[in-house]
Coordinates of C-alpha atoms in Angstrom, one line a residue:
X1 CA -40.6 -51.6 165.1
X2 CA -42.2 -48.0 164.2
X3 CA -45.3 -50.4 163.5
X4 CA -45.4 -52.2 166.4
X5 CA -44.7 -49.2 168.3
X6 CA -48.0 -46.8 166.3
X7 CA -50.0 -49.8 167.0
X8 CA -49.1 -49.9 171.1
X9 CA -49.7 -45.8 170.9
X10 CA -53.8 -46.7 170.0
X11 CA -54.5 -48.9 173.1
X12 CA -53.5 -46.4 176.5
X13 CA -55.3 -43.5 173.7
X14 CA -58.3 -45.5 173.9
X15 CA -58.7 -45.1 177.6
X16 CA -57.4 -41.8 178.5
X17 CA -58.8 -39.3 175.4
X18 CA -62.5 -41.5 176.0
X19 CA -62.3 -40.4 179.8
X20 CA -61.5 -36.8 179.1
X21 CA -64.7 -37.0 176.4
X22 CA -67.2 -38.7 179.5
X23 CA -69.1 -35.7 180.4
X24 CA -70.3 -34.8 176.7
X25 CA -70.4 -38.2 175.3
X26 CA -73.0 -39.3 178.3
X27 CA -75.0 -36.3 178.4
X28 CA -74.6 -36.3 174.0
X29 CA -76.0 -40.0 174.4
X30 CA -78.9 -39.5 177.4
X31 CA -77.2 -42.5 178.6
X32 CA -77.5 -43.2 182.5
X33 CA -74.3 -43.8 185.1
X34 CA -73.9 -47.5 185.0
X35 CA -74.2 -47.5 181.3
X36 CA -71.6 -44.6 181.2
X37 CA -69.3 -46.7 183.1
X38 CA -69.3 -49.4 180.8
X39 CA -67.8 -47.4 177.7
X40 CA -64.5 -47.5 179.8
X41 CA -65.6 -50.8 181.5
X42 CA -66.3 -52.7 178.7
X43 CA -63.3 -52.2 176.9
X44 CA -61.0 -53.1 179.8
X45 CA -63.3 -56.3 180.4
X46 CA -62.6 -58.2 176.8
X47 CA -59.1 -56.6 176.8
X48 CA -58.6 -58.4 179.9
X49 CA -60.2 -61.6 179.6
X50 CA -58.5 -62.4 176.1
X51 CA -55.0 -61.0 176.8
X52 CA -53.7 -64.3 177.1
X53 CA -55.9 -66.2 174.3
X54 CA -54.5 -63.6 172.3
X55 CA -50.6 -64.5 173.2
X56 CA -51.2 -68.1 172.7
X57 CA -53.1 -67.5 169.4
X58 CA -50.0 -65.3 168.3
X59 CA -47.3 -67.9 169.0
X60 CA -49.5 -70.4 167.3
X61 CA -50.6 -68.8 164.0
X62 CA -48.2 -66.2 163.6
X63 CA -47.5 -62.7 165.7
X64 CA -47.4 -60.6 162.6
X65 CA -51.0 -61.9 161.7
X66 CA -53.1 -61.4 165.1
X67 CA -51.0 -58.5 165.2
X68 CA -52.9 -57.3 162.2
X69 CA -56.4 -58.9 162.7
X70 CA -56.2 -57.2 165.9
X71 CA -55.3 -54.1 164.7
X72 CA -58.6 -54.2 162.3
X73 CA -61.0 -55.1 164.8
X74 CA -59.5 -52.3 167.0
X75 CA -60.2 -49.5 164.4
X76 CA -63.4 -50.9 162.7
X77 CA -64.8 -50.7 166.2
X78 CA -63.2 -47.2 166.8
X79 CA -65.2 -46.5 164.2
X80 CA -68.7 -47.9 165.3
X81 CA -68.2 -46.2 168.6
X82 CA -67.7 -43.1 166.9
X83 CA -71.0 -43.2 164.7
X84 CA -73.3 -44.6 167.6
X85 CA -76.8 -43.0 168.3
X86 CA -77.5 -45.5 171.3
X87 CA -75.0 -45.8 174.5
X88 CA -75.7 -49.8 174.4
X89 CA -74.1 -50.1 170.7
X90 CA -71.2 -47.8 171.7
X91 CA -70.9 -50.1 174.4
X92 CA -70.8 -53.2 172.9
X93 CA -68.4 -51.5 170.2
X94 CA -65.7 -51.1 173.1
X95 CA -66.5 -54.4 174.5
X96 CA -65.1 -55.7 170.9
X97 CA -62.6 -53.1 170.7
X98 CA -61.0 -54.3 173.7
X99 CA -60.3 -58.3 171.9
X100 CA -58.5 -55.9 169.3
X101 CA -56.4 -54.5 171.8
X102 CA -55.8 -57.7 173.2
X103 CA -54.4 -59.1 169.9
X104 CA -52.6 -55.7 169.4
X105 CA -50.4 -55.7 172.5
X106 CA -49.5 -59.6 173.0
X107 CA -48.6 -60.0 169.3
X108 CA -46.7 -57.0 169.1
X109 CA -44.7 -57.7 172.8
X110 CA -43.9 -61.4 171.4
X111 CA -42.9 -59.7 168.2
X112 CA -39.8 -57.7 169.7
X113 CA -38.9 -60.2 171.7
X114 CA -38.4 -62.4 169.2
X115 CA -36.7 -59.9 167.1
X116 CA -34.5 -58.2 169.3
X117 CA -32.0 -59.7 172.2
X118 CA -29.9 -58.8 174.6
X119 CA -29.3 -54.9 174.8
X120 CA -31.0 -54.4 171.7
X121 CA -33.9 -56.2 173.1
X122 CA -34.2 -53.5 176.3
X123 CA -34.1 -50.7 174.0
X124 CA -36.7 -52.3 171.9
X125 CA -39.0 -52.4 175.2
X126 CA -37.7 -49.3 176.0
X127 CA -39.4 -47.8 172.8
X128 CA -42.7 -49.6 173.5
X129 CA -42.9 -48.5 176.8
X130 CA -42.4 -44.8 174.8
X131 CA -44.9 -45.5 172.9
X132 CA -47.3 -46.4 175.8
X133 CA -46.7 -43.5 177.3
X134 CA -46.7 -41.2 173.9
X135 CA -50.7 -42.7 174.1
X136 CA -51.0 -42.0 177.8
X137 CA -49.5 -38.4 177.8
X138 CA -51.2 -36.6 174.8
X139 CA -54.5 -38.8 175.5
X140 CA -55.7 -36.6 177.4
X141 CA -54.3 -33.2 176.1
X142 CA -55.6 -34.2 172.8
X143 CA -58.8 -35.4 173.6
X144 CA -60.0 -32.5 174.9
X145 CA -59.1 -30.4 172.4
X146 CA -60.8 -32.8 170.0
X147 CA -63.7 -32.5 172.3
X148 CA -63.7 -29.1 172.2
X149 CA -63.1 -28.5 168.4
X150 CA -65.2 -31.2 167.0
X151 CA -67.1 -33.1 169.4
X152 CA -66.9 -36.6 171.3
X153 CA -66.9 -38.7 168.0
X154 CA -63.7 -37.2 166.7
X155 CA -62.0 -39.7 169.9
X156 CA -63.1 -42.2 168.1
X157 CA -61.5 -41.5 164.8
X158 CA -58.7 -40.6 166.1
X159 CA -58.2 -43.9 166.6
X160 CA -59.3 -45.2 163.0
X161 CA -56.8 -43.0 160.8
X162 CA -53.4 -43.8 163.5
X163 CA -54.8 -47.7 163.2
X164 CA -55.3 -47.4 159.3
X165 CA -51.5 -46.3 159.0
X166 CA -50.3 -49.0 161.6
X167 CA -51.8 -51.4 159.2
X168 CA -50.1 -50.3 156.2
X169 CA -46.7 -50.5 157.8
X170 CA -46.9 -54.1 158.7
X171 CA -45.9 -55.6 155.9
X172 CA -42.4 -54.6 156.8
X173 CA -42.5 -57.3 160.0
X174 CA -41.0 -60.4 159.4
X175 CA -43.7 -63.5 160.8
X176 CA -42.8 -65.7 163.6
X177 CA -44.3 -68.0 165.9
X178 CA -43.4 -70.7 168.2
X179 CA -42.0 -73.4 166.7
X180 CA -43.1 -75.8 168.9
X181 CA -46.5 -74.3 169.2
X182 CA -48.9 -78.1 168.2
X183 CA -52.6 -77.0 168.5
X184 CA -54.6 -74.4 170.3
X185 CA -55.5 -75.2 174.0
X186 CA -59.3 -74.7 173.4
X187 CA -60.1 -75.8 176.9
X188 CA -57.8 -73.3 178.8
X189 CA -58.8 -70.6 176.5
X190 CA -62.0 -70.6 177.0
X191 CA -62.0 -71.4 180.8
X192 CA -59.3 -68.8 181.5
X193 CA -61.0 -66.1 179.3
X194 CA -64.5 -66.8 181.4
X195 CA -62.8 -66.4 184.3
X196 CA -61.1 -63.4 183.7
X197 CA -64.3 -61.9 182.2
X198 CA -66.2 -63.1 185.4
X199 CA -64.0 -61.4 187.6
X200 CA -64.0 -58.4 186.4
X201 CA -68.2 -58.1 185.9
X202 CA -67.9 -59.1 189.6
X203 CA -65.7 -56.1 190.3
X204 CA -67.8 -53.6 188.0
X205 CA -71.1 -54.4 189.2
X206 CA -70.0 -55.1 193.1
X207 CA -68.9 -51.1 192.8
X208 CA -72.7 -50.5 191.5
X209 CA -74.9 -53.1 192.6
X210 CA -73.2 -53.7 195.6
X211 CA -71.1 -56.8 196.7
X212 CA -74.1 -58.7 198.3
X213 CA -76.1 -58.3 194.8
X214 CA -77.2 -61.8 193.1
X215 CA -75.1 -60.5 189.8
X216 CA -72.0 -60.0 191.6
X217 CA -71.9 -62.6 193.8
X218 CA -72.6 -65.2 190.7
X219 CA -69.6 -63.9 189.2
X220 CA -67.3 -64.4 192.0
X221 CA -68.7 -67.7 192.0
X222 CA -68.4 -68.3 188.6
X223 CA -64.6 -67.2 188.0
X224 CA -64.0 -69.9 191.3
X225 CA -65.1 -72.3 188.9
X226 CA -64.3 -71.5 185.6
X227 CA -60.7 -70.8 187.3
X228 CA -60.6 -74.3 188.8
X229 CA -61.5 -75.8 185.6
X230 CA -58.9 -74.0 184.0
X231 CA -56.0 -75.3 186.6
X232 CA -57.0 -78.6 186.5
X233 CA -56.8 -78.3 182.4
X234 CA -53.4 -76.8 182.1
X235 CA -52.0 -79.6 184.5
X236 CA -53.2 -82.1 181.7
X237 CA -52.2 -81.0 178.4
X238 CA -48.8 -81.5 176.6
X239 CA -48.4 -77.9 175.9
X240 CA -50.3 -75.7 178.2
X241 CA -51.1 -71.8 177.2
X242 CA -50.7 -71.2 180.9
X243 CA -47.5 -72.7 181.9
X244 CA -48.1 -72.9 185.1
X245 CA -44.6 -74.2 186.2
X246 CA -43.4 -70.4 186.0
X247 CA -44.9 -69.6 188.8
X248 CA -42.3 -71.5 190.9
X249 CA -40.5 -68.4 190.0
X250 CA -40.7 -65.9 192.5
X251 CA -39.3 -63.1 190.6
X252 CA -41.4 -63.7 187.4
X253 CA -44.3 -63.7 190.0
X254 CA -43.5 -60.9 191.8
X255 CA -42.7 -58.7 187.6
X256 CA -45.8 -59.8 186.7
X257 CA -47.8 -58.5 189.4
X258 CA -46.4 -55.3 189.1
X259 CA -49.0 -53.7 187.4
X260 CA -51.2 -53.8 190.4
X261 CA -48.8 -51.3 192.3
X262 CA -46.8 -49.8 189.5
X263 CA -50.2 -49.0 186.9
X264 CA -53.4 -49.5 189.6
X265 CA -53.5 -45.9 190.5
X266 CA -52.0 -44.4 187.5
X267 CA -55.7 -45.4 185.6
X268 CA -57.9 -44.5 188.6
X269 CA -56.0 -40.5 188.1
X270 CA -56.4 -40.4 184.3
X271 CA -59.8 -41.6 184.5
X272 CA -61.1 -39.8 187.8
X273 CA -59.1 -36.2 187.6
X274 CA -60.7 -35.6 184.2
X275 CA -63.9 -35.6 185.7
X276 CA -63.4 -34.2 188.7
X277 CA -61.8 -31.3 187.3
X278 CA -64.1 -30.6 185.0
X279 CA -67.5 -31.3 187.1
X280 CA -66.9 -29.8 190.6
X281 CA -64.0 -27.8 189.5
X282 CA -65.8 -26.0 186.9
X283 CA -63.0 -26.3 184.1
X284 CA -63.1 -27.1 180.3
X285 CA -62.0 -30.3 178.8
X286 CA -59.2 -28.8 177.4
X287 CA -58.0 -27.3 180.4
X288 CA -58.3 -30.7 182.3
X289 CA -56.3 -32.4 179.9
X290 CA -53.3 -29.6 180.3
X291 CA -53.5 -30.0 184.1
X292 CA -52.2 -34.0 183.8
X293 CA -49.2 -32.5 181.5
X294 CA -46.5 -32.9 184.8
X295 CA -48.0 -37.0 185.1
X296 CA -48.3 -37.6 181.2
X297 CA -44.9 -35.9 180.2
X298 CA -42.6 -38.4 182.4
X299 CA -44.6 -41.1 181.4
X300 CA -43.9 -40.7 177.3
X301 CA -40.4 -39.3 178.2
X302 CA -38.9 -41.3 180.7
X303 CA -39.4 -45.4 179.2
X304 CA -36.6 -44.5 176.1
X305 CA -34.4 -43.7 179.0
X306 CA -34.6 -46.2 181.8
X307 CA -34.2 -48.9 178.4
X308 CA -30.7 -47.5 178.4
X309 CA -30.0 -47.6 181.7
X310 CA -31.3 -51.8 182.1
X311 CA -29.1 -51.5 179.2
X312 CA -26.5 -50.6 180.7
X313 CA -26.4 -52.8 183.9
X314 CA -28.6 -50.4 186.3
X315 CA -30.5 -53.0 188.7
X316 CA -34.3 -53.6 187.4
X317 CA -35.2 -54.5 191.2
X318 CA -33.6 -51.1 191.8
X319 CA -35.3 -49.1 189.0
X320 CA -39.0 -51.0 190.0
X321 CA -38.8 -50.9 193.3
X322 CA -37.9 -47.1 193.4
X323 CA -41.1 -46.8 190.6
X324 CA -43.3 -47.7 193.8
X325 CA -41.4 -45.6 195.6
X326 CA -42.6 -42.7 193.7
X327 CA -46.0 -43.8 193.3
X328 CA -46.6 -44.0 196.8
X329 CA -45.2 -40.2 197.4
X330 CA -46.9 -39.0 194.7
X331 CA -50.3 -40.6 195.9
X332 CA -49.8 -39.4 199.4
X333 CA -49.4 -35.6 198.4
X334 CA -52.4 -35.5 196.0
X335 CA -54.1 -35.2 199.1
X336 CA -54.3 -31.5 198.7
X337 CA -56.3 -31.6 195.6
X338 CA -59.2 -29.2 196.1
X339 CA -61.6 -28.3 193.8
X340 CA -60.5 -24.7 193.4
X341 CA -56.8 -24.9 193.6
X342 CA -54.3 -23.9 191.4
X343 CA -52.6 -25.6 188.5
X344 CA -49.3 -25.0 190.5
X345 CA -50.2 -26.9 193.3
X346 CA -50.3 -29.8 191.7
X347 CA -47.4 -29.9 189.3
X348 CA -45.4 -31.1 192.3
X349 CA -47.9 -34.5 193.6
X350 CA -48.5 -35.1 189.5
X351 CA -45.0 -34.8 188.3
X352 CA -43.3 -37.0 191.2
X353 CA -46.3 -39.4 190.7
X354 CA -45.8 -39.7 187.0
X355 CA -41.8 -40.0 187.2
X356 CA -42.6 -43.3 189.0
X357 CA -45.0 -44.5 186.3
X358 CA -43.0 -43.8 183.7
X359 CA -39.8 -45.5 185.6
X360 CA -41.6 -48.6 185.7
X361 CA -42.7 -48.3 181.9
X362 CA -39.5 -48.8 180.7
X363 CA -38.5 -51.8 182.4
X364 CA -41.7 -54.0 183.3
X365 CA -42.7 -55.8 179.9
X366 CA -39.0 -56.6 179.0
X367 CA -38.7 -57.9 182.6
X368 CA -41.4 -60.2 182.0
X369 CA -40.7 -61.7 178.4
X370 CA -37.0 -61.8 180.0
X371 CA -37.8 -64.6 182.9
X372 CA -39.0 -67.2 180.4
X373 CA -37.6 -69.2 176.7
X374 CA -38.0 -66.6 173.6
X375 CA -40.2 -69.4 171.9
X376 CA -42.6 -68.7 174.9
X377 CA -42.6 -65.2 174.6
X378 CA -45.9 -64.7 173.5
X379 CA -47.4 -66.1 176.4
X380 CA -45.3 -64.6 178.8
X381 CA -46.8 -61.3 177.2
X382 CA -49.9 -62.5 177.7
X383 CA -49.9 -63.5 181.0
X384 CA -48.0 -59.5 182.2
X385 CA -50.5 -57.7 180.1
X386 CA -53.5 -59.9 181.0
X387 CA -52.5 -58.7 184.8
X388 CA -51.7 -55.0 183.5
X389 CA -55.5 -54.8 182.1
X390 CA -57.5 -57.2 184.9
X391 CA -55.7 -54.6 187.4
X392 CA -57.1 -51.3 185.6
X393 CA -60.0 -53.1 184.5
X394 CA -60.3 -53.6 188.6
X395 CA -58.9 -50.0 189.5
X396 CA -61.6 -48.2 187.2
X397 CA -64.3 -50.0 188.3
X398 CA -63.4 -50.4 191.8
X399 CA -62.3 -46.6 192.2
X400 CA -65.7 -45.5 190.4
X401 CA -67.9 -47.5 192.8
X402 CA -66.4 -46.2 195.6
X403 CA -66.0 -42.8 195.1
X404 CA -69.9 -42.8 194.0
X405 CA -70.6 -44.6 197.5
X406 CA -68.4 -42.7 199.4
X407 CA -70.1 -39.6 198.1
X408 CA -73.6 -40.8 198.4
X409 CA -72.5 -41.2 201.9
X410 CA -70.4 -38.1 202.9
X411 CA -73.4 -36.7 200.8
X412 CA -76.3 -37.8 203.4
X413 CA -74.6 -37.2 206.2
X414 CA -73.5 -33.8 206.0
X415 CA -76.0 -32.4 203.7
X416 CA -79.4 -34.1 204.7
X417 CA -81.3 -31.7 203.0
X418 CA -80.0 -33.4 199.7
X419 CA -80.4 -36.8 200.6
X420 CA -83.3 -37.6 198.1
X421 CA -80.9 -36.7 195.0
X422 CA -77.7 -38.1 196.7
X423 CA -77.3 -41.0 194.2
X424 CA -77.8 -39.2 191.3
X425 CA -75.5 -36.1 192.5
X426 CA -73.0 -38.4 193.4
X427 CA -73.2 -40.6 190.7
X428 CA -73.1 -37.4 188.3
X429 CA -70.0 -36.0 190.4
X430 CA -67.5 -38.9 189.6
X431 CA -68.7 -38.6 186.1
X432 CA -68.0 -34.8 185.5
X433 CA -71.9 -34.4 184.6
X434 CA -72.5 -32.4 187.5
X435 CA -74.7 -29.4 185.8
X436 CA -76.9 -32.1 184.4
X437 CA -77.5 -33.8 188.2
X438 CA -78.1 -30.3 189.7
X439 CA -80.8 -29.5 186.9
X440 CA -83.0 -31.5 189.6
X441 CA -82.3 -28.3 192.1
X442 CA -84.2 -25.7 193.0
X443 CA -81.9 -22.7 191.3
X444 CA -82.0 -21.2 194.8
X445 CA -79.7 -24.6 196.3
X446 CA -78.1 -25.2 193.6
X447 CA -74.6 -23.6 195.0
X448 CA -75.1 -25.3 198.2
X449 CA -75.9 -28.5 196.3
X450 CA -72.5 -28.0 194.5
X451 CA -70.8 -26.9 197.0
X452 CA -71.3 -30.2 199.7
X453 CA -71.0 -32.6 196.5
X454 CA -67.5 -30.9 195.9
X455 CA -66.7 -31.2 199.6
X456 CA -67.5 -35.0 199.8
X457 CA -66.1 -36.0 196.0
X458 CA -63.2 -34.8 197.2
X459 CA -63.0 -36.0 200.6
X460 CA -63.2 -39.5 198.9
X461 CA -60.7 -39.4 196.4
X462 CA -58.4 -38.1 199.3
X463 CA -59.4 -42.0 200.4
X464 CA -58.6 -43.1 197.4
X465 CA -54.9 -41.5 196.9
X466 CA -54.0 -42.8 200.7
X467 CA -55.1 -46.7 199.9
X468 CA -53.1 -46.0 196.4
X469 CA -50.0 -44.9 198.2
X470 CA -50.2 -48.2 200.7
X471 CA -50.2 -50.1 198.1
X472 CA -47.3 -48.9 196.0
X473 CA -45.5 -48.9 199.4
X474 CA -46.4 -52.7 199.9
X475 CA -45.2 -53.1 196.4
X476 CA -41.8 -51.5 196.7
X477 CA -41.0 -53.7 199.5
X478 CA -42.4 -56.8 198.3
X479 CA -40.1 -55.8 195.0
X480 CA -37.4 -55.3 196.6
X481 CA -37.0 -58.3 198.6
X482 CA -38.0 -60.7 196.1
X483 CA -36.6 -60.0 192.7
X484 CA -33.4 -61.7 192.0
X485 CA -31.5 -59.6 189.2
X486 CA -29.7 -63.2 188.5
X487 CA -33.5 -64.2 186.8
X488 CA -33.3 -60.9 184.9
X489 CA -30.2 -61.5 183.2
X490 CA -31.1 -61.4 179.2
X491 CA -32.7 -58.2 180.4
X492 CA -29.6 -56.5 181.7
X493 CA -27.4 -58.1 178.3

């Protein structure tokens, strides 16, 4: 458990300390906006893409080991990252990071869940989700004070000492695997992983290139048919990876989607806020990392508790639906972020936005693993975590295209004057790198410059938090109508 548990805590640290460490590590590395993008995009692409590969390589060669293999290529790839001279290998170090994570997170789902049952088996979830959350809340706290103390790299290995003593605690987990587990679907692994990968290089370069670019548009079209192939492939094997039959579920549907309401917007504010606090608000990294304490805290506090409660016969429609519930108030009363304000002002928006995250945390993966046979566990892991990651893979890249566009825009019609440099102040802006951008300034407009970026950054992610709050509204009621506690029942005991 405790290694299982350290092993979850490296995966959430290595997207929110990395986005708290953006500004210096782009500038540190002379590396331009798209490829800045890609040290958070990259890793959420493979993570994504091979979530489910992962599961079924788990229940097929043993959790305990991908559990381990994945927990090496994580931290050997930390390490790369963190001794990188050239954005493009740091890059391609997350891009390989993220099939680490992948292996990480299915193996060590499927693990619990065929450990632990019943009551013991919510708690058990209940502690992961703790664990996610331990990651999410002290990410980024700790990063920037890393940052601060010792530079970028120290991010990085971070992540290779807490992954070095994961590893030496695993000897402790007993193996298991699916015992009816024959060979490896090759077919649906591959045409499942392509597709995932397509779609989410069609949402990351849509948000740069634009959706009419020949790039994004081949993606699209490729994940239509690599996702075709992979249907018609899983309808002809013995023993699909992708059982496909589940579906006729409506609750383990609706659970599994829940990570596009419940986790959608909780990425775009850990990886957005950062920067916008520290470019157009003029803060330190350290002090943007303090001011997400009232989201992180519920988060790491609150999964431990709402184990107990499933535990204990509370609804988990009830609990999930009311998660959304939260998010969507939450979202809606960020709205009053300014640039300038005060850390009090938003305790109140962040806290009642995090309460909901952190609700939803401690119920949603053993909701998931709880709809289907424990011999199947590892690909019911797979399939909840591969929508967890393919919706913040989406959410990063979607919020940072729009938030550069919407700027650009706001940008060129309000401030004219500035319309020559509006794609590279606004592409600066949702990156935090704002000083570097308005180095292209005369001195004498530099505070004007500043001033209508602020103005329209922040104008869009007021955008951003209404669509967010829509969505966890749709999600709520969707939730509530649809979940049948009666499918959830070895999750309440």
């Amino acid at each position: 458990m405790i290694a299982v548990a350290l092993a979850s805590v490296l995966l959430p640290l290595a997207v929110t300390a990395p986005a708290v460490a953006m500004p210096d590590l782009t500038v540190d590395l002379d590396a331009g906006v798209a490829a800045g993008q890609w040290v958070q995009n990259a890793y959420g692409v493979t993570f994504a893409a091979c979530m489910l590969a992962a599961g079924s390589l788990a229940d097929q060669f043993g959790r305990r080991r991908v559990l381990a293999i994945g927990t090496i290529v994580f931290s050997t790839m930390s390490a790369v990252a963190a001794l990188s001279t050239d954005i493009v290998v740091l890059d391609i170090a997350r891009a390989l990071q993220g099939i680490g994570a992948a292996g990480v997170l299915t193996s060590g789902a499927a693990i619990l869940a065929a450990t632990f049952s019943g009551r013991r088996r919510t708690q058990a979830f209940g502690v992961l989700g703790a664990s996610f959350g331990a990651g999410l809340a002290v990410g980024p706290v700790l990063g920037g004070a890393l940052v601060h103390l010792a530079g970028w790299r120290a991010v990085f290995w971070l992540n290779v000492v807490l992954g070095a003593v994961a590893l030496a605690l695993m000897s402790r987990i007993r193996e298991s695997r699916d015992p009816n587990a024959t060979r490896v679907d090759v077919a649906g692994l591959i045409t499942f992983s392509g597709s995932l990968f397509l779609l989410a290089l069609a949402f990351v370069e849509g948000g740069e290139r634009g959706w009419g670019d020949p790039l994004t548009l081949g993606s699209l079209a490729g994940f239509l048919l690599f996702m075709a192939a992979f249907v018609v492939v899983e309808q002809r094997v013995a023993r699909p990876m992708f059982d496909l039959t589940l579906f006729r579920n409506p609750t383990f549907v609706v659970v599994v989607c829940q990570p596009f309401t419940i986790t959608f917007g909780f990425v775009v504010l850990i990886n957005f806020l950062p920067p916008f606090f520290t470019g157009v608000g003029g803060r330190s990294s350290t002090e943007s990392g303090l001011l997400l304490l009232p989201l992180m805290l519920p988060v790491f506090a609150l999964p431990l508790l709402i184990g107990r409660l499933v535990a204990d016969r509370v609804s988990p429609r009830v609990l999930l639906t009311a998660s959304s519930v939260l998010i969507a108030v939450g979202s809606l009363w960020l709205v009053v972020l300014e640039p300038g304000q005060s850390a009090a002002a938003l305790v109140g928006p962040l806290l009642v936005f995090g309460l909901g995250v952190g609700s939803a945390f401690g119920a949603m993966d053993n909701a998931a693993v709880s709809v289907v046979p424990v011999e199947r566990a590892g690909m019911a892991s797979g399939i909840f975590n591969t929508m967890r990651i393919t919706g913040e893979t989406v959410a990063i890249a979607a919020a940072g295209g729009f938030l550069a566009s919407y700027t650009r825009g706001e940008l060129t019609d309000t401030a004219p004057q500035f319309t020559g440099q509006a794609d590279r102040l606004a592409g600066a802006a949702t990156q935090g790198r704002i000083d570097a951008a308005l180095s292209t300034v005369a001195p004498a407009r530099r505070p004007e410059a500043l001033d209508a970026v602020a103005r329209s950054l922040t104008s869009g992610m007021h955008m951003a938090f209404v669509f967010l709050a829509v969505l966890a509204a749709a999600g709520a009621l969707v939730t509530y109508l649809v979940v049948k506690d009666r499918h959830l029942a070895d999750a309440t005991g």
